[in-house]
C-alpha positions as a Python dict, from the first residue, in 0.01 Angstrom:
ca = {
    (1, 'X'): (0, 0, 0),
    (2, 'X'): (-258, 154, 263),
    (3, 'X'): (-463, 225, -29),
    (4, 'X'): (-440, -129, -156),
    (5, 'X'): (-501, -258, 189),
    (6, 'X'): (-842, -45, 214),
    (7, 'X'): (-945, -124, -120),
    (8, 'X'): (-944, -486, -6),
    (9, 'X'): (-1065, -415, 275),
    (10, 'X'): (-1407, -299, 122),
    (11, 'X'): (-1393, -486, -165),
    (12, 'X'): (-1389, -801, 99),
    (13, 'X'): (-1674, -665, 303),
    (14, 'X'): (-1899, -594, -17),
    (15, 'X'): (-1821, -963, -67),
    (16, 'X'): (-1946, -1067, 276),
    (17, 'X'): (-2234, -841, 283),
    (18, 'X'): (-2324, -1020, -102),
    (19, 'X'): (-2274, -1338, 64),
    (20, 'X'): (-2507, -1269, 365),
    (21, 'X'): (-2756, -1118, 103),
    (22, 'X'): (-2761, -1404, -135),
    (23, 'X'): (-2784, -1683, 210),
    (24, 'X'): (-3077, -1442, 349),
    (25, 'X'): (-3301, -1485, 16),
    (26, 'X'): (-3161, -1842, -58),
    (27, 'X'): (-3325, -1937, 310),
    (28, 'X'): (-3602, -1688, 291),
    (29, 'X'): (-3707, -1787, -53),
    (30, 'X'): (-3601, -2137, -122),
    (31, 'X'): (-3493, -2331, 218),
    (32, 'X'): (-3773, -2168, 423),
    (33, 'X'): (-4066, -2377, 469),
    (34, 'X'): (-4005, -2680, 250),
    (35, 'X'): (-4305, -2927, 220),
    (36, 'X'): (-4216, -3220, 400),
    (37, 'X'): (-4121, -3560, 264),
    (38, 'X'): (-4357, -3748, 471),
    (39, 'X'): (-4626, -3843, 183),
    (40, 'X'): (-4283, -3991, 38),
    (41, 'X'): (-4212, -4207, 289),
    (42, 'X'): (-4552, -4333, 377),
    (43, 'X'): (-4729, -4419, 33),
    (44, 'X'): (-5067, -4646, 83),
    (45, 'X'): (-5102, -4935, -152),
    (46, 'X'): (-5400, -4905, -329),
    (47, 'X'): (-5614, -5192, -278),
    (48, 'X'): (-5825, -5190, -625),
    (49, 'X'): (-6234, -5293, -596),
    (50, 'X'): (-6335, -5498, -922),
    (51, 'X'): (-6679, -5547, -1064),
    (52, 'X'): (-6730, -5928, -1146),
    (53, 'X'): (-6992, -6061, -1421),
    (54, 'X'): (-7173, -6403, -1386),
    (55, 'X'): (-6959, -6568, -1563),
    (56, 'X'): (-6633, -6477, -1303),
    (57, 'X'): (-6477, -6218, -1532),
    (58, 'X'): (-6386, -5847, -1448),
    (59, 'X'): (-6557, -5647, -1617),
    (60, 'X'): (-6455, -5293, -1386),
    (61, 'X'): (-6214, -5156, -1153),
    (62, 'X'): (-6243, -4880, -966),
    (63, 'X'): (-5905, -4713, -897),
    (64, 'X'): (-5964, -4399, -659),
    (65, 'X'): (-5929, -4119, -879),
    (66, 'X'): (-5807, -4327, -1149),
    (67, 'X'): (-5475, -4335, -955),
    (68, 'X'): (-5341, -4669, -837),
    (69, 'X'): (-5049, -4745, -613),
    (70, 'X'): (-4844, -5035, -627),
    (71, 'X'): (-4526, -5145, -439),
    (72, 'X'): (-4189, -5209, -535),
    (73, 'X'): (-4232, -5568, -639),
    (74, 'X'): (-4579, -5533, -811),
    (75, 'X'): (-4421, -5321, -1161),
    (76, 'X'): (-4225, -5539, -1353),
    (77, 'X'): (-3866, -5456, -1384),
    (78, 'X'): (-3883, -5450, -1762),
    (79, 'X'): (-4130, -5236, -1760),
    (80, 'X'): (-3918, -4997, -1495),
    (81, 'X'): (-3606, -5026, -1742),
    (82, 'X'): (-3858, -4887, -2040),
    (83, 'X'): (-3929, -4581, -1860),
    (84, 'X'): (-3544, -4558, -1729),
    (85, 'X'): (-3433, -4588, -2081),
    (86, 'X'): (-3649, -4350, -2258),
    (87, 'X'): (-3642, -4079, -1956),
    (88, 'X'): (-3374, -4060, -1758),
    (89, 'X'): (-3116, -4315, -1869),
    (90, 'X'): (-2892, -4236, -1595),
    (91, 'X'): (-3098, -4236, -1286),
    (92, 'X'): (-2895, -4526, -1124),
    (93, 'X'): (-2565, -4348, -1128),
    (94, 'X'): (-2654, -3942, -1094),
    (95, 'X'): (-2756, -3799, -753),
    (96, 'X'): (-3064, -3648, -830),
    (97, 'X'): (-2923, -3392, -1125),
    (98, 'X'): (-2791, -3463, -1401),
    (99, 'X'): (-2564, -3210, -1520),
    (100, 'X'): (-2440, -3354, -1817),
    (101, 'X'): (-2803, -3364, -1975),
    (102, 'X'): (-2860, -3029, -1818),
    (103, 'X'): (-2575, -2922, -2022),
    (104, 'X'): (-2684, -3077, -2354),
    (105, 'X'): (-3050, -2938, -2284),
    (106, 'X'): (-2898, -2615, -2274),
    (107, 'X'): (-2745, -2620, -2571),
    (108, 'X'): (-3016, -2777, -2775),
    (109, 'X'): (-3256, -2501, -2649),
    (110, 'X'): (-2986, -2241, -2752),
    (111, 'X'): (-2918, -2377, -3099),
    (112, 'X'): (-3314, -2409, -3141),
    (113, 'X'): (-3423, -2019, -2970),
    (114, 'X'): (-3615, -2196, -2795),
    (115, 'X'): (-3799, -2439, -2522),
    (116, 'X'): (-3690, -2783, -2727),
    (117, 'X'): (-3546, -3052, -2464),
    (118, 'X'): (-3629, -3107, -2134),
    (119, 'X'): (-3351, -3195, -1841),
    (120, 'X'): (-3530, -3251, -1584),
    (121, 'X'): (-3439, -3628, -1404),
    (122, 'X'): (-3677, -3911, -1233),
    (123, 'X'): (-3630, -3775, -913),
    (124, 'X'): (-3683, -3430, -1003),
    (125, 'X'): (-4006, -3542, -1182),
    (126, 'X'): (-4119, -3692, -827),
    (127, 'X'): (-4078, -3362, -647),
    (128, 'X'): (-4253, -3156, -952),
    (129, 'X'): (-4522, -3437, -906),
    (130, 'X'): (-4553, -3502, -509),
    (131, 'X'): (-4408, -3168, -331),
    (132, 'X'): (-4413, -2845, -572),
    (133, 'X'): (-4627, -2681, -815),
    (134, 'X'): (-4522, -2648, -1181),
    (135, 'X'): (-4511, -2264, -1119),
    (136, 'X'): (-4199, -2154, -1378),
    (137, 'X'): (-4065, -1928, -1103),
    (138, 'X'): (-3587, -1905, -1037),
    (139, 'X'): (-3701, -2026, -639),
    (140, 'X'): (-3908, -2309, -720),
    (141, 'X'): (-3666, -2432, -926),
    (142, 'X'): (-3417, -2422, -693),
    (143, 'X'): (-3631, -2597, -419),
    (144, 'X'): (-3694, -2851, -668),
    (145, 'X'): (-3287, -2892, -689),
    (146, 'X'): (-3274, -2916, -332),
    (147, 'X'): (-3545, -3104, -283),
    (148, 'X'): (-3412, -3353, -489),
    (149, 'X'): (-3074, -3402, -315),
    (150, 'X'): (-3265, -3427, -27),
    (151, 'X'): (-3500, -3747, -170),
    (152, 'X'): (-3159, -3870, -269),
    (153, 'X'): (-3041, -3861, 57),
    (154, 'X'): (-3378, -4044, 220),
    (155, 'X'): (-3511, -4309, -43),
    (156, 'X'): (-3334, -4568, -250),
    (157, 'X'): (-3314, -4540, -616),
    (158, 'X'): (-3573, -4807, -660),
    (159, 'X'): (-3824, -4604, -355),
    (160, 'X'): (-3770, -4319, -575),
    (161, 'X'): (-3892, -4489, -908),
    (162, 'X'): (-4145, -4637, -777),
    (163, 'X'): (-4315, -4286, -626),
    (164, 'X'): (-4220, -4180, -999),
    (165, 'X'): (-4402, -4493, -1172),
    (166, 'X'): (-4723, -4458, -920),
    (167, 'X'): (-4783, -4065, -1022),
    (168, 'X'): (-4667, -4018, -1346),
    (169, 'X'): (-4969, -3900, -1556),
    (170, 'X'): (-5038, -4106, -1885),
    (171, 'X'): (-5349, -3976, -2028),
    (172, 'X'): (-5692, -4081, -2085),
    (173, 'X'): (-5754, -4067, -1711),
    (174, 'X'): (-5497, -4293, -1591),
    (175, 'X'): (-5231, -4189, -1286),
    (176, 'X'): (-4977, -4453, -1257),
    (177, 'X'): (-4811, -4776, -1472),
    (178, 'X'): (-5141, -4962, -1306),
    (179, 'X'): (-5357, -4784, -1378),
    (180, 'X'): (-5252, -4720, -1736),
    (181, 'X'): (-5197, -5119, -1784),
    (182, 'X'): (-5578, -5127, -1701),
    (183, 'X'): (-5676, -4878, -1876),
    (184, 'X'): (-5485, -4943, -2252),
    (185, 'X'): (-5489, -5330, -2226),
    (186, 'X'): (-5717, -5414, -1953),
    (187, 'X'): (-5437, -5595, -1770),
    (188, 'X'): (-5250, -5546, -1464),
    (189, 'X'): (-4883, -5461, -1480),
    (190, 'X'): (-4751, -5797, -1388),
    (191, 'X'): (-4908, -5957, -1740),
    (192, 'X'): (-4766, -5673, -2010),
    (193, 'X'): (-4598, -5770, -2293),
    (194, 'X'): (-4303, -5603, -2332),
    (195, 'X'): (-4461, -5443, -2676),
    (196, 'X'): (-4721, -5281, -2406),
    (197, 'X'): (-4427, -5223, -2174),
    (198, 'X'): (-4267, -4981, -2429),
    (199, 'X'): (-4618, -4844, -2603),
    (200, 'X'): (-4705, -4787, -2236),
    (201, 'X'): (-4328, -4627, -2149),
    (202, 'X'): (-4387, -4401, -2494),
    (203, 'X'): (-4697, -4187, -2301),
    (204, 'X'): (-4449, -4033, -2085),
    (205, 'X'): (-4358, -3727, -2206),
    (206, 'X'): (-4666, -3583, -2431),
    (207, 'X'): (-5018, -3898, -2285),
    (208, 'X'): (-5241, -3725, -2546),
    (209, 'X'): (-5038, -3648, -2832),
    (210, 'X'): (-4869, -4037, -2827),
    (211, 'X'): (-5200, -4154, -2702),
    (212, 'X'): (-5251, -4465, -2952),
    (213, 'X'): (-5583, -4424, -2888),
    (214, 'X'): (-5517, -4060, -3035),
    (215, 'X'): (-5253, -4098, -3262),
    (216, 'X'): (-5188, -4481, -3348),
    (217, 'X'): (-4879, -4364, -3556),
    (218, 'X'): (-4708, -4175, -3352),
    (219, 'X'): (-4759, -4393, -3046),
    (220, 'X'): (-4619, -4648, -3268),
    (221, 'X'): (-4281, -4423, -3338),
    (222, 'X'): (-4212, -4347, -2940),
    (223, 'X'): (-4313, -4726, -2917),
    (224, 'X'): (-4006, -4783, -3131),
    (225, 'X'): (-3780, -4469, -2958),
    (226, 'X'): (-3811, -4650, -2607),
    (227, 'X'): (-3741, -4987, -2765),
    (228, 'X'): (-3440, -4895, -2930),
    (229, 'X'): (-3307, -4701, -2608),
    (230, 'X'): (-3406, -5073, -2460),
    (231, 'X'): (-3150, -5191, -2666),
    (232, 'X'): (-2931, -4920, -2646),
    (233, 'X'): (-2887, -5020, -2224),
    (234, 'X'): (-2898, -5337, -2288),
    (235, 'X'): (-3193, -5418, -2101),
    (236, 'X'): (-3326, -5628, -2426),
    (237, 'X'): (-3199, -5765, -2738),
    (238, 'X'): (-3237, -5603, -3096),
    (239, 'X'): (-3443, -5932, -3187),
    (240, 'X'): (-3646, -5904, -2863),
    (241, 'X'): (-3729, -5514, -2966),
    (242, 'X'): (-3798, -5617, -3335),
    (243, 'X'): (-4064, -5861, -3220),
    (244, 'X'): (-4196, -5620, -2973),
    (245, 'X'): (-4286, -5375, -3214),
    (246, 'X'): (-4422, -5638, -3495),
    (247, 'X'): (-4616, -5766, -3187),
    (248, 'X'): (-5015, -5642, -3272),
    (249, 'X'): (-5179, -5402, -3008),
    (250, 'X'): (-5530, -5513, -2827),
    (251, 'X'): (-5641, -5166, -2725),
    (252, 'X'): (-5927, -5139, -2533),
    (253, 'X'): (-6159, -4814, -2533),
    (254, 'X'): (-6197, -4536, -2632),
    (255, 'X'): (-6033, -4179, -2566),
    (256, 'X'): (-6291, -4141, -2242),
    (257, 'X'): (-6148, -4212, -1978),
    (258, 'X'): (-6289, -4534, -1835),
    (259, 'X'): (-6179, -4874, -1653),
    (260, 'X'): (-6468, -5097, -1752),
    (261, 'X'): (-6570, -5291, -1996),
    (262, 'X'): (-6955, -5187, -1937),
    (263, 'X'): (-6919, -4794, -1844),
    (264, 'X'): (-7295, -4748, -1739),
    (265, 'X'): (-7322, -5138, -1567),
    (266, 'X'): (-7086, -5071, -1347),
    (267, 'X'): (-7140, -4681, -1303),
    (268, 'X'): (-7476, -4780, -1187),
    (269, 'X'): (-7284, -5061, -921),
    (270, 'X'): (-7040, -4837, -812),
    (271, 'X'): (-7351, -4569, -688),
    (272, 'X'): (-7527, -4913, -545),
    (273, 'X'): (-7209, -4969, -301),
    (274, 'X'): (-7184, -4617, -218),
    (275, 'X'): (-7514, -4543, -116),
    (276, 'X'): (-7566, -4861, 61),
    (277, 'X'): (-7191, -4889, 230),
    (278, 'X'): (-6999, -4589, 191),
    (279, 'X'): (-6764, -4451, -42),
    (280, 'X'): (-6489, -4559, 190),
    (281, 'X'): (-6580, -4961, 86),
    (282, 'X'): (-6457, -4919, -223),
    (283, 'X'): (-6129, -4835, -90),
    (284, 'X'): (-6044, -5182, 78),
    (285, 'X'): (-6032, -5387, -273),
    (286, 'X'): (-6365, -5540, -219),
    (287, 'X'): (-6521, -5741, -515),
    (288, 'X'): (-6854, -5728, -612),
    (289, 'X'): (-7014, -5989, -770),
    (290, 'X'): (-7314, -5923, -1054),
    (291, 'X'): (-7540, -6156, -1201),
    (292, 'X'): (-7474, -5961, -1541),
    (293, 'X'): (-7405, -6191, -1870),
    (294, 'X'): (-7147, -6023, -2085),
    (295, 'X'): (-7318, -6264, -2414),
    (296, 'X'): (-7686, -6084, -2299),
    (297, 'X'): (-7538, -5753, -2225),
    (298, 'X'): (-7382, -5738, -2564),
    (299, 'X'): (-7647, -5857, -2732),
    (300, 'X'): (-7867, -5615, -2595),
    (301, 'X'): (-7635, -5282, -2693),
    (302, 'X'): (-7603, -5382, -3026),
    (303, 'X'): (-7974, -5444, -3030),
    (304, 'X'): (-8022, -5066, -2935),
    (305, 'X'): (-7732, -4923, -3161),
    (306, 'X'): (-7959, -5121, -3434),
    (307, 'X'): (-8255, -4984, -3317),
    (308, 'X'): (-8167, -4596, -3310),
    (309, 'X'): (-7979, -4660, -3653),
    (310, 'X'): (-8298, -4758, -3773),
    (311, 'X'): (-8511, -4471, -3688),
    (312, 'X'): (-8229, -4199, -3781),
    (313, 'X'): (-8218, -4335, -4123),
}
């Protein structure tokens, strides 16, 4: 018995001293000096400047580094339940894991050998996006875990989408659902169809390889993916999706990233303002009127596309 009592007697301070280990690099690597959640909680709208031609149309926007921030009630909530069905389907009712698609990630990556599915939730996204680097390190994960209990703890679920919706990265120089509504379809989020909605939704997880202005196809097929989740949740009909994906596409562009219709018109503006007024000017949503005739303008490129045909050939 003394035996047995000394033997769990170490074996019970080897435990404590583990313990005391493991808390001593869980603060020193993980807890100690987490970024703060202030940017979080104090998001700017962005107030977007537009370029106007004679005729009162926009022709240009200039989102600050093609980024634009909206609030809550400016995205659409269909085009919020696009994004929630095709990413993280269960983002109303987990608290900022989701261990059951953790799980099935896991097992998919097993059965594959390899890197195949991705677990990672909305709110996890946000801290990867706003708070951490994408370093592929055991403690940044696990400051990403805790950092997203601790979001969970601060913002509501529709706070935390919307930091998600306003970052998110979907290619061709476009940060944000409004930017990207600008930049595909030359609309602001409030007038998508919900067949932009869900083409829109699709750029998630890969912008450039389901860029339809890369790959028409295969932005067509996640097109049809986040539909059918859509339906799926029960967010829209099976006769709403089927018209949705029938519905034709008006893309405008080009794979360069650009928000006007006019690149070099309103290039040229933009240095105008900012010599003149600042760079700060174009910050407050100003709107700057041109005496420039879209009929004219176009008239004149294709005049010059003509011209340079001409002498090549």
């Amino acid at each position: 018995m003394r035996w047995l009592k000394i033997f769990i007697g170490i074996f019970t301070g080897l435990l404590v001293c583990l313990f005391l280990v493991a808390g001593a690099w869980m603060y020193w690597f993980v807890l100690r000096d987490l970024p703060s959640m202030y940017e979080l909680k104090n998001q700017q709208i962005t107030r977007t400047s537009t370029v106007i031609a004679a005729d009162g149309r926009i022709i240009g926007y200039y989102p600050p580094e093609g980024m634009i921030i909206l609030g809550e009630k400016e995205i659409p909530d269909r085009l919020k339940h696009a994004f929630i069905s095709a990413e993280d389907s269960a983002f109303y009712r987990h608290a900022g894991l989701d261990l059951k698609r953790i799980i099935s990630a896991l097992i998919a990556d097993i059965r594959a050998t390899s890197y195949v599915q991705g677990a990672s939730t909305i709110t996890q996204q946000v801290v990867r996006s706003y708070l951490l680097t994408r370093e592929k390190t055991i403690s940044r994960k696990l400051k990403e875990i805790v950092l997203a209990m601790r979001i969970e703890q601060s913002l509501s679920k529709d706070q935390i989408l919307n930091l998600y919706l306003n970052r998110l990265y979907l290619g061709s120089g476009a940060y944000g659902v409004g930017a990207a509504s600008l930049r595909y379809f030359d609309k602001e989020c409030k007038d998508l169809t919900l067949a932009e909605e869900s083409m829109i939704a699709g750029l998630a997880p890969a912008p450039a390889r389901y860029s339809p202005l890369n790959d028409f196809p295969a932005a067509k097929r996640r097109q049809n993916y986040v539909l059918t989740r859509m339906v799926q949740e029960g967010y829209v009909s099976e006769t709403e999706a089927l018209d949705a994906y029938r519905e034709p596409l008006m893309i405008i562009g080009d794979a360069v990233a650009q928000f006007s219709d006019y690149p070099y018109v309103t290039d040229y503006v933009k240095s105008l303002i900012i010599n003149r007024f600042g760079e700060e000017t174009l910050l407050k949503g100003i709107r700057i009127q041109t005496s420039l005739s879209p009929r004219l303008q176009d008239a004149a490129e294709n005049a010059v596309r003509k011209g340079v045909m001409d002498i090549e050939m």
